[in-house]
Amino acid sequence: MKGALAELDESRVDSLTTKALEQGCSPHEVVERGLRPGMQEVGFRFERGEYFLPELMISAEIFNAVMQRYILPVLTKEQSGEYKGRVVIGTVRGDIHDIGKNLVAVMLRIDGFEVIDLGVDVSPERFVEAVREYRPDIVGMSALLTTTMLEMRNVIEALRAAGLRDSVKVIVGGAPVTLEFAREIGADAYARDAVEAVTVCRELVK
Ligand code: B1M
């Protein structure tokens, strides 16, 4: 699946996804062991100059299509009814990567969280405004660029300056983000992937 996605071969990704699900792989395994490594490989090819922006965009389209066709229908069947809390989530300023953030939002909704998705390229001011407006339990930030992950610190600072930092828990994630970085900027939590994000958010609202 990784190879098929890296080759941008949508019909093969389709058939391998179907096969994996039929053979009992969980949607999470399909994403984390097949699709996400495929996207990483596309990224490596981009770094090596073998792929360009159009290939990155095609990989994102294939990923989203497979999610819509196969993964989401299975995931939504697993929906839990119990309300767990409210999360405001967004990709930070300067960053338009949203696939990982969307996946985290979907998994949180399925687990019973109410999710307010602010979208991409979200400024610290917009995060602050949303915390005032929605009074969430948790603020979630995603970043995929080593440059934009630094915006996470600005959001936390802006929340502090607005006197709202103690009213919410902050969770951060995204490919370049680490637990050490999360600690350094004063976030409450970090998650490596969407499933871990759900487990961590459950802990944060306890
Ligand atoms: Co971009 N891009 N991209 N890109 N892109 C990366 C991130 C890159 C690593 C590729 C590479 O060079 N190897 C590289 C960043 C390098 C760096 O900063 N060190 C890069 C670059 C350079 C760029 C541009 C600058 C390229 C250019 O214009 N020259 C540009 C930047 C645009 C911008 O944001 N301002 C750009 C643009 C794009 C597209 C728009 C074409 C497209 C995104 C489309 C979209 O998102 N709608 C794109 C893509 C597709 C990628 C790669 C190939 C794939 C990203 C992805 O969707 N992965 C990516 C390579 C890579 O990831 N290694 C790359 C799949 C997804 C499921 O994983 O997002 O990691 P991920 O999410 C995971 C976890 O990280 C975690 O859970 C998710 C699910 O498991 N997670 C959280 C994410 N958010 C979380 C939040 C949480 C908790 C967990 O709590 C709140």
XYZ file of N, CA and C and ligand atoms in Angstrom:
709
model
N 0.831 -1.195 0.000
C 0.000 0.000 0.000
C 0.872 1.254 0.000
N 1.954 1.179 0.799
C 2.881 2.316 0.832
C 3.430 2.589 -0.573
N 3.866 1.505 -1.238
C 4.442 1.644 -2.575
C 3.421 2.145 -3.578
N 2.196 1.609 -3.485
C 1.151 2.002 -4.429
C 0.819 3.481 -4.278
N 0.765 3.957 -3.023
C 0.457 5.382 -2.804
C 1.640 6.231 -3.274
N 2.858 5.756 -2.964
C 4.049 6.505 -3.394
C 4.090 6.613 -4.919
N 3.593 5.594 -5.614
C 3.545 5.617 -7.086
C 2.310 6.354 -7.600
N 1.481 6.831 -6.686
C 0.247 7.562 -7.005
C -0.720 6.708 -7.815
N -0.704 5.400 -7.521
C -1.535 4.444 -8.255
C -2.848 4.235 -7.466
N -3.820 5.091 -7.759
C -5.044 5.119 -6.951
C -5.807 3.800 -6.984
N -5.892 3.174 -8.163
C -6.709 1.955 -8.206
C -6.060 0.835 -7.386
N -4.717 0.812 -7.372
C -4.050 -0.211 -6.548
C -4.208 0.099 -5.047
N -4.148 1.370 -4.693
C -4.370 1.736 -3.285
C -5.782 1.311 -2.894
N -6.736 1.565 -3.798
C -8.132 1.152 -3.562
C -8.233 -0.340 -3.290
N -7.659 -1.137 -4.208
C -7.842 -2.582 -4.067
C -7.112 -3.119 -2.839
N -5.937 -2.554 -2.535
C -5.207 -3.032 -1.354
C -5.907 -2.620 -0.051
N -6.542 -1.450 -0.076
C -7.283 -1.017 1.120
C -8.458 -1.961 1.357
N -9.181 -2.250 0.292
C -10.327 -3.159 0.422
C -9.866 -4.504 0.970
N -8.775 -5.008 0.382
C -8.258 -6.317 0.788
C -7.845 -6.305 2.268
N -7.142 -5.251 2.666
C -6.664 -5.167 4.057
C -7.851 -5.148 5.024
N -8.874 -4.368 4.682
C -10.045 -4.292 5.576
C -10.776 -5.632 5.608
N -10.896 -6.258 4.427
C -11.565 -7.574 4.369
C -10.820 -8.613 5.200
N -9.491 -8.486 5.200
C -8.692 -9.471 5.935
C -8.584 -9.156 7.424
N -9.307 -8.117 7.868
C -9.395 -7.872 9.311
C -8.495 -6.785 9.852
N -7.784 -6.062 8.967
C -6.984 -4.931 9.474
C -7.944 -3.848 9.953
N -7.575 -3.150 11.020
C -8.432 -2.051 11.484
C -8.179 -0.840 10.586
N -9.156 0.090 10.521
C -8.933 1.307 9.735
C -7.660 2.029 10.191
N -7.408 1.994 11.506
C -6.218 2.653 12.052
C -4.932 2.040 11.480
N -4.910 0.680 11.425
C -3.725 0.011 10.871
C -3.520 0.377 9.403
N -4.642 0.433 8.667
C -4.548 0.768 7.247
C -3.932 2.156 7.080
N -4.397 3.087 7.926
C -3.882 4.461 7.818
C -2.419 4.521 8.267
N -2.145 3.998 9.463
C -0.817 4.191 10.052
C 0.270 3.316 9.430
N -0.120 2.108 8.947
C 0.911 1.214 8.408
C 0.954 1.213 6.883
N -0.106 1.728 6.261
C -0.132 1.741 4.798
C -0.123 3.144 4.214
N -1.175 3.900 4.537
C -1.352 5.198 3.879
C -0.351 6.259 4.358
N -0.160 6.336 5.675
C 0.736 7.394 6.177
C 2.187 7.165 5.715
N 2.705 5.918 5.779
C 4.047 5.694 5.227
C 4.119 6.017 3.728
N 3.015 5.778 3.021
C 2.974 6.125 1.592
C 3.125 7.621 1.401
N 2.437 8.399 2.239
C 2.534 9.857 2.160
C 3.960 10.302 2.521
N 4.549 9.610 3.507
C 5.925 9.962 3.890
C 6.883 9.742 2.713
N 6.666 8.630 2.016
C 7.518 8.312 0.861
C 7.358 9.370 -0.238
N 6.106 9.824 -0.445
C 5.882 10.907 -1.408
C 6.708 12.132 -0.975
N 6.689 12.407 0.337
C 7.464 13.531 0.880
C 8.960 13.365 0.619
N 9.477 12.143 0.816
C 10.912 11.904 0.572
C 11.247 12.138 -0.910
N 10.353 11.662 -1.796
C 10.599 11.844 -3.232
C 10.592 13.334 -3.586
N 9.728 14.077 -2.897
C 9.655 15.527 -3.102
C 10.990 16.162 -2.658
N 11.485 15.711 -1.491
C 12.761 16.242 -0.979
C 13.906 15.959 -1.933
N 13.861 14.757 -2.550
C 14.957 14.368 -3.461
C 14.810 14.990 -4.845
N 13.736 15.741 -5.045
C 13.544 16.395 -6.343
C 12.959 15.470 -7.402
N 12.450 14.305 -6.973
C 11.839 13.387 -7.943
C 10.368 13.729 -8.158
N 9.750 14.289 -7.146
C 8.356 14.731 -7.217
C 8.296 16.235 -6.975
N 7.204 16.837 -7.464
C 7.007 18.279 -7.284
C 5.641 18.508 -6.643
N 5.243 19.767 -6.534
C 3.969 20.066 -5.859
C 2.759 19.300 -6.410
N 2.627 19.167 -7.738
C 1.457 18.432 -8.231
C 1.366 17.008 -7.670
N 2.521 16.347 -7.519
C 2.497 14.982 -6.967
C 2.059 15.003 -5.499
N 2.516 16.011 -4.755
C 2.072 16.118 -3.352
C 0.553 16.272 -3.312
N 0.050 17.101 -4.239
C -1.399 17.349 -4.248
C -2.167 16.089 -4.663
N -1.627 15.363 -5.629
C -2.306 14.125 -6.058
C -2.329 13.117 -4.902
N -1.197 13.019 -4.176
C -1.156 12.058 -3.059
C -2.236 12.412 -2.036
N -2.412 13.723 -1.802
C -3.427 14.166 -0.835
C -4.830 13.813 -1.346
N -5.034 13.975 -2.659
C -6.351 13.622 -3.218
C -6.628 12.127 -3.080
N -5.613 11.315 -3.352
C -5.809 9.864 -3.236
C -6.120 9.497 -1.775
N -5.319 10.074 -0.871
C -5.533 9.786 0.555
C -6.969 10.138 0.949
N -7.389 11.351 0.581
C -8.744 11.788 0.960
C -9.822 10.906 0.331
N -9.606 10.509 -0.912
C -10.599 9.667 -1.599
C -10.729 8.313 -0.896
N -9.587 7.731 -0.541
C -9.617 6.423 0.140
C -10.290 6.545 1.508
N -10.005 7.654 2.172
C -10.663 7.887 3.474
C -12.178 7.913 3.293
N -12.633 8.700 2.317
C -14.081 8.854 2.092
C -14.723 7.528 1.689
N -14.060 6.824 0.777
C -14.662 5.597 0.222
C -14.657 4.426 1.193
N -13.545 4.241 1.903
C -13.399 2.999 2.675
C -13.249 3.182 4.189
N -12.421 4.154 4.585
C -12.066 4.225 6.013
C -13.200 4.850 6.844
N -13.693 6.006 6.389
C -14.732 6.683 7.175
C -15.994 5.842 7.353
N -16.480 5.159 6.310
C -17.673 4.331 6.523
C -17.475 3.276 7.624
N -16.274 2.699 7.707
C -16.031 1.703 8.764
C -15.937 2.405 10.117
N -15.204 3.519 10.137
C -15.016 4.235 11.407
C -16.335 4.728 11.987
N -17.202 5.274 11.126
C -18.440 5.857 11.664
C -19.350 4.797 12.274
N -19.186 3.562 11.845
C -19.973 2.475 12.458
C -19.563 2.268 13.914
N -18.283 2.676 14.210
C -17.764 2.443 15.570
C -18.101 3.596 16.514
N -18.892 4.566 16.019
C -19.223 5.774 16.784
C -19.716 5.461 18.210
N -19.132 6.190 19.184
C -19.594 6.007 20.564
C -20.550 7.152 20.907
N -21.622 6.877 21.616
C -22.620 7.894 21.873
C -22.275 8.830 23.015
N -21.400 8.403 23.876
C -21.167 9.135 25.124
C -20.387 10.438 24.917
N -20.943 11.566 25.358
C -20.286 12.870 25.204
C -19.062 12.961 26.103
N -17.919 13.366 25.515
C -16.688 13.394 26.314
C -16.186 14.812 26.595
N -16.564 15.764 25.748
C -16.059 17.117 25.959
C -15.955 17.844 24.632
N -15.511 19.108 24.713
C -15.460 19.936 23.497
C -14.002 20.279 23.151
N -13.693 20.137 21.873
C -12.336 20.412 21.402
C -12.377 21.440 20.276
N -11.532 22.463 20.390
C -11.319 23.392 19.273
C -10.001 22.981 18.631
N -10.031 22.740 17.329
C -8.821 22.235 16.665
C -8.517 23.047 15.416
N -7.236 23.138 15.074
C -6.874 23.841 13.841
C -5.425 23.596 13.481
N -5.109 23.832 12.204
C -3.713 23.823 11.758
C -3.208 25.261 11.903
N -2.022 25.394 12.447
C -1.545 26.732 12.822
C -1.239 27.644 11.638
N -1.058 28.911 11.947
C -0.826 29.956 10.926
C 0.347 29.602 9.990
N 0.123 29.833 8.733
C 1.176 29.589 7.734
C 1.186 28.179 7.186
N 0.335 27.335 7.723
C 0.360 25.908 7.364
C -1.003 25.474 6.820
N -0.983 24.856 5.632
C -2.264 24.451 5.041
C -2.432 22.923 4.996
N -1.528 22.199 5.637
C -1.678 20.730 5.678
C -2.850 20.394 6.601
N -3.820 19.634 6.087
C -4.970 19.358 6.965
C -5.366 17.890 7.062
N -4.656 17.016 6.354
C -5.084 15.616 6.349
C -4.996 14.995 7.753
N -3.846 15.188 8.408
C -3.666 14.629 9.748
C -4.638 15.253 10.751
N -4.779 16.573 10.665
C -5.716 17.288 11.570
C -7.147 16.792 11.368
N -7.526 16.609 10.111
C -8.890 16.125 9.837
C -9.108 14.732 10.422
N -8.058 13.914 10.307
C -8.168 12.557 10.838
C -8.333 12.581 12.359
N -7.563 13.444 13.005
C -7.676 13.574 14.463
C -9.102 14.038 14.811
N -9.610 15.020 14.056
C -10.964 15.533 14.323
C -12.012 14.427 14.162
N -11.880 13.640 13.101
C -12.834 12.547 12.864
C -12.808 11.547 14.018
N -11.599 11.151 14.409
C -11.479 10.139 15.472
C -12.029 10.667 16.793
N -11.819 11.949 17.056
C -12.347 12.524 18.303
C -13.876 12.545 18.270
N -14.431 12.924 17.111
C -15.904 12.953 16.993
C -16.469 11.557 17.198
N -15.828 10.580 16.580
C -16.309 9.207 16.704
C -16.286 8.757 18.163
N -15.311 9.277 18.900
C -15.196 8.872 20.308
C -16.144 9.636 21.225
N -16.883 10.616 20.689
C -17.855 11.323 21.518
C -17.480 12.754 21.862
N -16.389 13.254 21.281
C -16.044 14.659 21.517
C -16.793 15.536 20.516
N -17.176 16.724 20.969
C -17.696 17.727 20.041
C -16.470 18.476 19.521
N -16.316 18.537 18.213
C -15.110 19.156 17.655
C -15.465 20.387 16.836
N -14.855 21.511 17.193
C -14.997 22.725 16.383
C -13.700 22.869 15.612
N -13.811 22.676 14.298
C -12.626 22.665 13.441
C -12.458 24.045 12.808
N -11.365 24.714 13.189
C -11.132 26.074 12.670
C -10.460 26.058 11.307
N -10.102 24.870 10.827
C -9.502 24.764 9.496
C -7.994 24.912 9.519
N -7.467 25.531 8.464
C -6.008 25.641 8.324
C -5.593 27.107 8.425
N -4.276 27.325 8.575
C -3.725 28.684 8.593
C -4.420 29.533 9.672
N -4.538 28.955 10.849
C -5.292 29.613 11.927
C -4.343 30.465 12.792
N -4.655 31.723 12.898
C -3.795 32.642 13.657
C -3.997 32.450 15.161
N -3.020 32.879 15.966
C -3.196 32.809 17.420
C -4.456 33.570 17.857
N -4.708 34.710 17.199
C -5.889 35.528 17.558
C -7.174 34.731 17.341
N -7.214 33.974 16.253
C -8.421 33.175 15.951
C -8.607 32.059 16.986
N -7.493 31.454 17.416
C -7.598 30.426 18.470
C -8.168 31.059 19.745
N -7.643 32.239 20.091
C -8.106 32.912 21.308
C -9.597 33.227 21.206
N -9.976 33.782 20.066
C -11.386 34.132 19.814
C -12.285 32.890 19.966
N -11.817 31.776 19.403
C -12.609 30.542 19.445
C -12.728 30.006 20.874
N -11.665 30.169 21.659
C -11.734 29.706 23.056
C -12.743 30.561 23.822
N -12.734 31.877 23.547
C -13.725 32.764 24.187
C -15.146 32.359 23.779
N -15.303 32.105 22.479
C -16.641 31.839 21.940
C -17.185 30.461 22.350
N -16.344 29.432 22.242
C -16.859 28.058 22.423
C -16.568 27.454 23.795
N -15.679 28.088 24.574
C -15.316 27.561 25.902
C -14.992 26.064 25.868
N -14.042 25.669 25.031
C -13.735 24.232 24.914
C -12.985 23.702 26.138
N -12.966 22.387 26.261
C -12.136 21.761 27.300
C -10.692 21.685 26.815
N -10.560 21.517 25.489
C -9.236 21.264 24.910
C -9.040 22.107 23.654
N -7.796 22.604 23.484
C -7.405 23.219 22.215
C -6.376 22.300 21.568
N -6.621 21.922 20.315
C -5.702 21.038 19.588
C -5.069 21.778 18.432
N -3.753 21.664 18.324
C -3.062 22.321 17.206
C -2.256 21.301 16.421
N -2.296 21.471 15.099
C -1.542 20.605 14.208
C -0.586 21.460 13.385
N 0.617 20.915 13.122
C 1.573 21.593 12.227
C 2.389 20.534 11.509
N 2.663 20.767 10.232
C 3.433 19.797 9.438
C 4.771 20.344 8.980
N 4.990 21.629 9.239
C 6.242 22.235 8.785
C 7.094 22.601 9.997
N 8.405 22.419 9.861
C 9.289 22.767 10.977
C 9.235 24.271 11.259
N 8.890 25.055 10.241
C 8.768 26.502 10.457
C 7.472 26.840 11.196
N 6.362 26.230 10.781
C 5.074 26.626 11.370
C 4.838 26.036 12.756
N 5.554 24.950 13.094
C 5.322 24.380 14.436
C 5.647 25.419 15.524
N 6.503 26.378 15.173
C 6.865 27.418 16.144
C 5.663 28.298 16.495
N 4.669 28.333 15.599
C 3.438 29.100 15.860
C 2.680 28.569 17.085
N 2.903 27.281 17.389
C 2.190 26.682 18.517
C 2.517 27.425 19.810
N 3.778 27.803 19.924
C 4.198 28.560 21.112
C 3.447 29.896 21.166
N 3.298 30.532 19.988
C 2.602 31.830 19.938
C 1.139 31.697 20.367
N 0.514 30.581 19.993
C -0.887 30.373 20.385
C -0.973 30.238 21.908
N -0.065 29.460 22.473
C -0.081 29.269 23.933
C 0.166 30.604 24.640
N 1.106 31.383 24.103
C 1.381 32.718 24.664
C 0.150 33.621 24.573
N -0.528 33.553 23.410
C -1.720 34.398 23.200
C -2.837 34.001 24.164
N -2.967 32.691 24.403
C -3.983 32.228 25.366
C -3.645 32.747 26.758
N -2.347 32.707 27.070
C -1.912 33.182 28.395
C -2.190 34.678 28.526
N -1.819 35.429 27.494
C -2.004 36.889 27.528
C -3.487 37.258 27.660
N -4.352 36.401 27.104
C -5.793 36.679 27.173
C -6.413 36.159 28.471
N -5.590 35.573 29.327
C -6.074 35.054 30.607
C -6.879 33.768 30.453
N -6.668 33.060 29.333
C -7.473 31.861 29.065
C -6.682 30.556 29.187
N -5.385 30.673 29.408
C -4.555 29.470 29.351
C -4.988 28.407 30.367
N -5.382 28.878 31.572
C -5.737 27.898 32.605
C -7.128 27.307 32.413
N -7.893 27.857 31.472
C -9.258 27.344 31.283
C -9.304 26.189 30.290
N -8.196 25.928 29.582
C -8.181 24.839 28.583
C -6.920 24.002 28.701
N -7.026 22.776 28.205
C -5.839 21.930 28.050
C -5.391 22.079 26.610
N -4.096 22.008 26.382
C -3.584 22.161 25.013
C -2.863 20.889 24.582
N -3.284 20.367 23.424
C -2.615 19.189 22.853
C -2.070 19.574 21.479
N -0.845 19.121 21.201
C -0.228 19.432 19.908
C 0.212 18.153 19.201
N 0.290 18.230 17.864
C 0.738 17.082 17.086
C 1.041 17.473 15.664
N 1.498 16.483 14.887
C 1.913 16.731 13.507
C 3.303 16.157 13.313
N 3.628 15.824 12.065
C 4.867 15.087 11.792
C 6.140 15.632 12.458
N 6.410 16.943 12.447
C 7.689 17.383 13.035
C 7.623 17.596 14.553
N 6.429 17.503 15.126
C 6.249 17.813 16.557
C 6.657 16.610 17.410
N 7.301 16.893 18.540
C 7.716 15.818 19.451
C 7.219 16.129 20.866
N 7.310 15.118 21.706
C 6.932 15.301 23.105
C 7.810 16.377 23.760
N 9.090 16.346 23.436
C 10.033 17.317 24.016
C 9.619 18.739 23.622
N 9.264 18.897 22.333
C 8.863 20.225 21.851
C 7.580 20.665 22.563
N 6.653 19.726 22.706
C 5.384 20.044 23.377
C 5.655 20.557 24.793
N 6.553 19.872 25.478
C 6.892 20.284 26.854
C 7.552 21.653 26.858
N 8.464 21.835 25.915
C 9.224 23.080 25.842
C 8.315 24.305 25.642
N 7.264 24.154 24.849
C 6.403 25.323 24.582
C 5.265 25.452 25.605
N 5.210 24.514 26.543
C 4.196 24.614 27.600
C 2.846 24.030 27.239
N 2.819 23.088 26.268
C 1.556 22.386 25.964
C 1.306 21.359 27.073
N 0.061 20.937 27.219
C -0.248 19.921 28.233
C 0.008 18.521 27.714
N -0.100 18.358 26.379
C 0.006 17.001 25.855
C 0.438 16.993 24.398
N 0.905 15.804 24.005
C 1.344 15.559 22.621
C 0.798 14.202 22.209
N 0.419 14.061 20.948
C 0.040 12.732 20.453
C 0.699 12.486 19.105
N 1.157 11.257 18.926
C 1.892 10.855 17.723
C 0.953 10.632 16.540
N -0.256 10.130 16.848
C -1.207 9.862 15.768
C -2.635 10.075 16.274
N -3.599 9.814 15.384
C -4.983 10.150 15.715
C -5.544 9.284 16.856
N -5.157 8.023 16.876
C -5.669 7.149 17.943
C -5.101 7.590 19.297
N -3.802 7.902 19.282
C -3.195 8.369 20.529
C -3.827 9.697 20.962
N -4.177 10.540 19.989
C -4.809 11.826 20.315
C -6.120 11.593 21.083
N -6.870 10.586 20.676
C -8.133 10.288 21.360
C -7.855 9.837 22.803
N -6.908 8.925 22.953
C -6.581 8.429 24.300
C -6.133 9.584 25.194
N -5.274 10.443 24.634
C -4.743 11.556 25.414
C -5.862 12.548 25.773
N -6.747 12.835 24.810
C -7.837 13.790 25.092
C -8.773 13.236 26.163
N -9.009 11.939 26.130
C -9.842 11.338 27.196
C -9.208 11.595 28.554
N -7.876 11.444 28.638
C -7.163 11.698 29.897
C -7.285 13.169 30.299
N -7.172 14.040 29.295
C -7.183 15.482 29.592
C -8.510 15.954 30.165
N -9.616 15.291 29.812
C -10.914 15.766 30.325
C -11.340 15.044 31.604
N -10.507 14.115 32.076
C -10.879 13.378 33.294
C -10.898 14.290 34.509
Co 3.719 19.374 2.200
N 5.369 19.133 3.186
N 4.269 21.147 1.684
N 2.080 19.408 1.153
N 3.546 17.557 2.539
C 5.506 17.923 3.992
C 4.980 18.142 5.401
C 7.074 17.650 3.951
C 7.579 16.846 5.190
C 7.448 16.907 2.652
C 8.920 16.681 2.539
O 9.630 17.544 2.064
N 9.429 15.537 2.970
C 7.615 19.084 3.858
C 7.924 19.784 5.177
C 9.406 19.875 5.464
C 9.673 20.522 6.756
O 9.076 21.445 7.210
N 10.696 20.008 7.403
C 6.513 19.779 3.093
C 6.652 20.989 2.366
C 8.083 21.537 2.271
C 5.567 21.665 1.761
C 5.589 23.017 1.022
C 6.466 24.107 1.687
C 6.050 22.738 -0.419
C 6.219 23.970 -1.287
O 5.309 24.734 -1.476
N 7.423 24.132 -1.774
C 4.087 23.402 1.016
C 3.708 24.194 2.274
C 2.329 24.737 2.213
C 1.926 25.353 3.530
O 1.431 24.661 4.409
N 2.149 26.641 3.683
C 3.452 22.040 1.072
C 2.196 21.752 0.533
C 1.607 20.516 0.533
C 0.282 20.199 -0.202
C -0.730 21.332 -0.058
C 0.594 19.983 -1.654
C -0.116 18.827 0.455
C -1.096 18.960 1.660
C -2.533 18.780 1.281
C -3.421 18.783 2.502
O -3.020 18.575 3.624
N -4.668 19.050 2.225
C 1.222 18.348 1.037
C 1.465 17.013 1.448
C 0.439 15.993 1.056
C 2.622 16.635 2.191
C 3.047 15.226 2.663
C 3.581 14.491 1.454
C 1.987 14.398 3.336
C 1.321 15.012 4.580
C 0.194 14.134 5.047
O -0.949 14.421 4.770
N 0.517 12.990 5.687
C 4.174 15.586 3.717
C 5.203 14.484 3.898
C 5.109 13.829 5.283
O 4.151 13.863 5.967
N 6.191 13.258 5.726
C 4.526 16.968 3.345
C -0.491 11.989 6.102
C -1.122 12.325 7.457
C -2.105 11.248 7.870
O -0.078 12.345 8.412
O -0.221 14.863 8.679
O 1.608 13.524 9.828
P 0.222 13.616 9.341
O -0.783 13.436 10.569
C -0.666 12.394 11.514
C 0.228 12.727 12.718
O 1.227 13.689 12.436
C -0.723 13.118 13.798
O -1.863 12.318 13.528
C -2.044 12.217 12.126
C -2.702 10.899 11.818
O -1.915 9.810 12.169
N -1.186 14.500 13.924
C -1.698 14.932 15.124
C -1.340 15.491 13.033
N -1.891 16.554 13.594
C -2.137 16.246 14.880
C -2.716 16.995 15.921
C -2.830 16.387 17.173
C -2.355 15.102 17.395
C -1.802 14.343 16.373
O -3.381 17.005 18.228
C -4.115 18.174 18.038
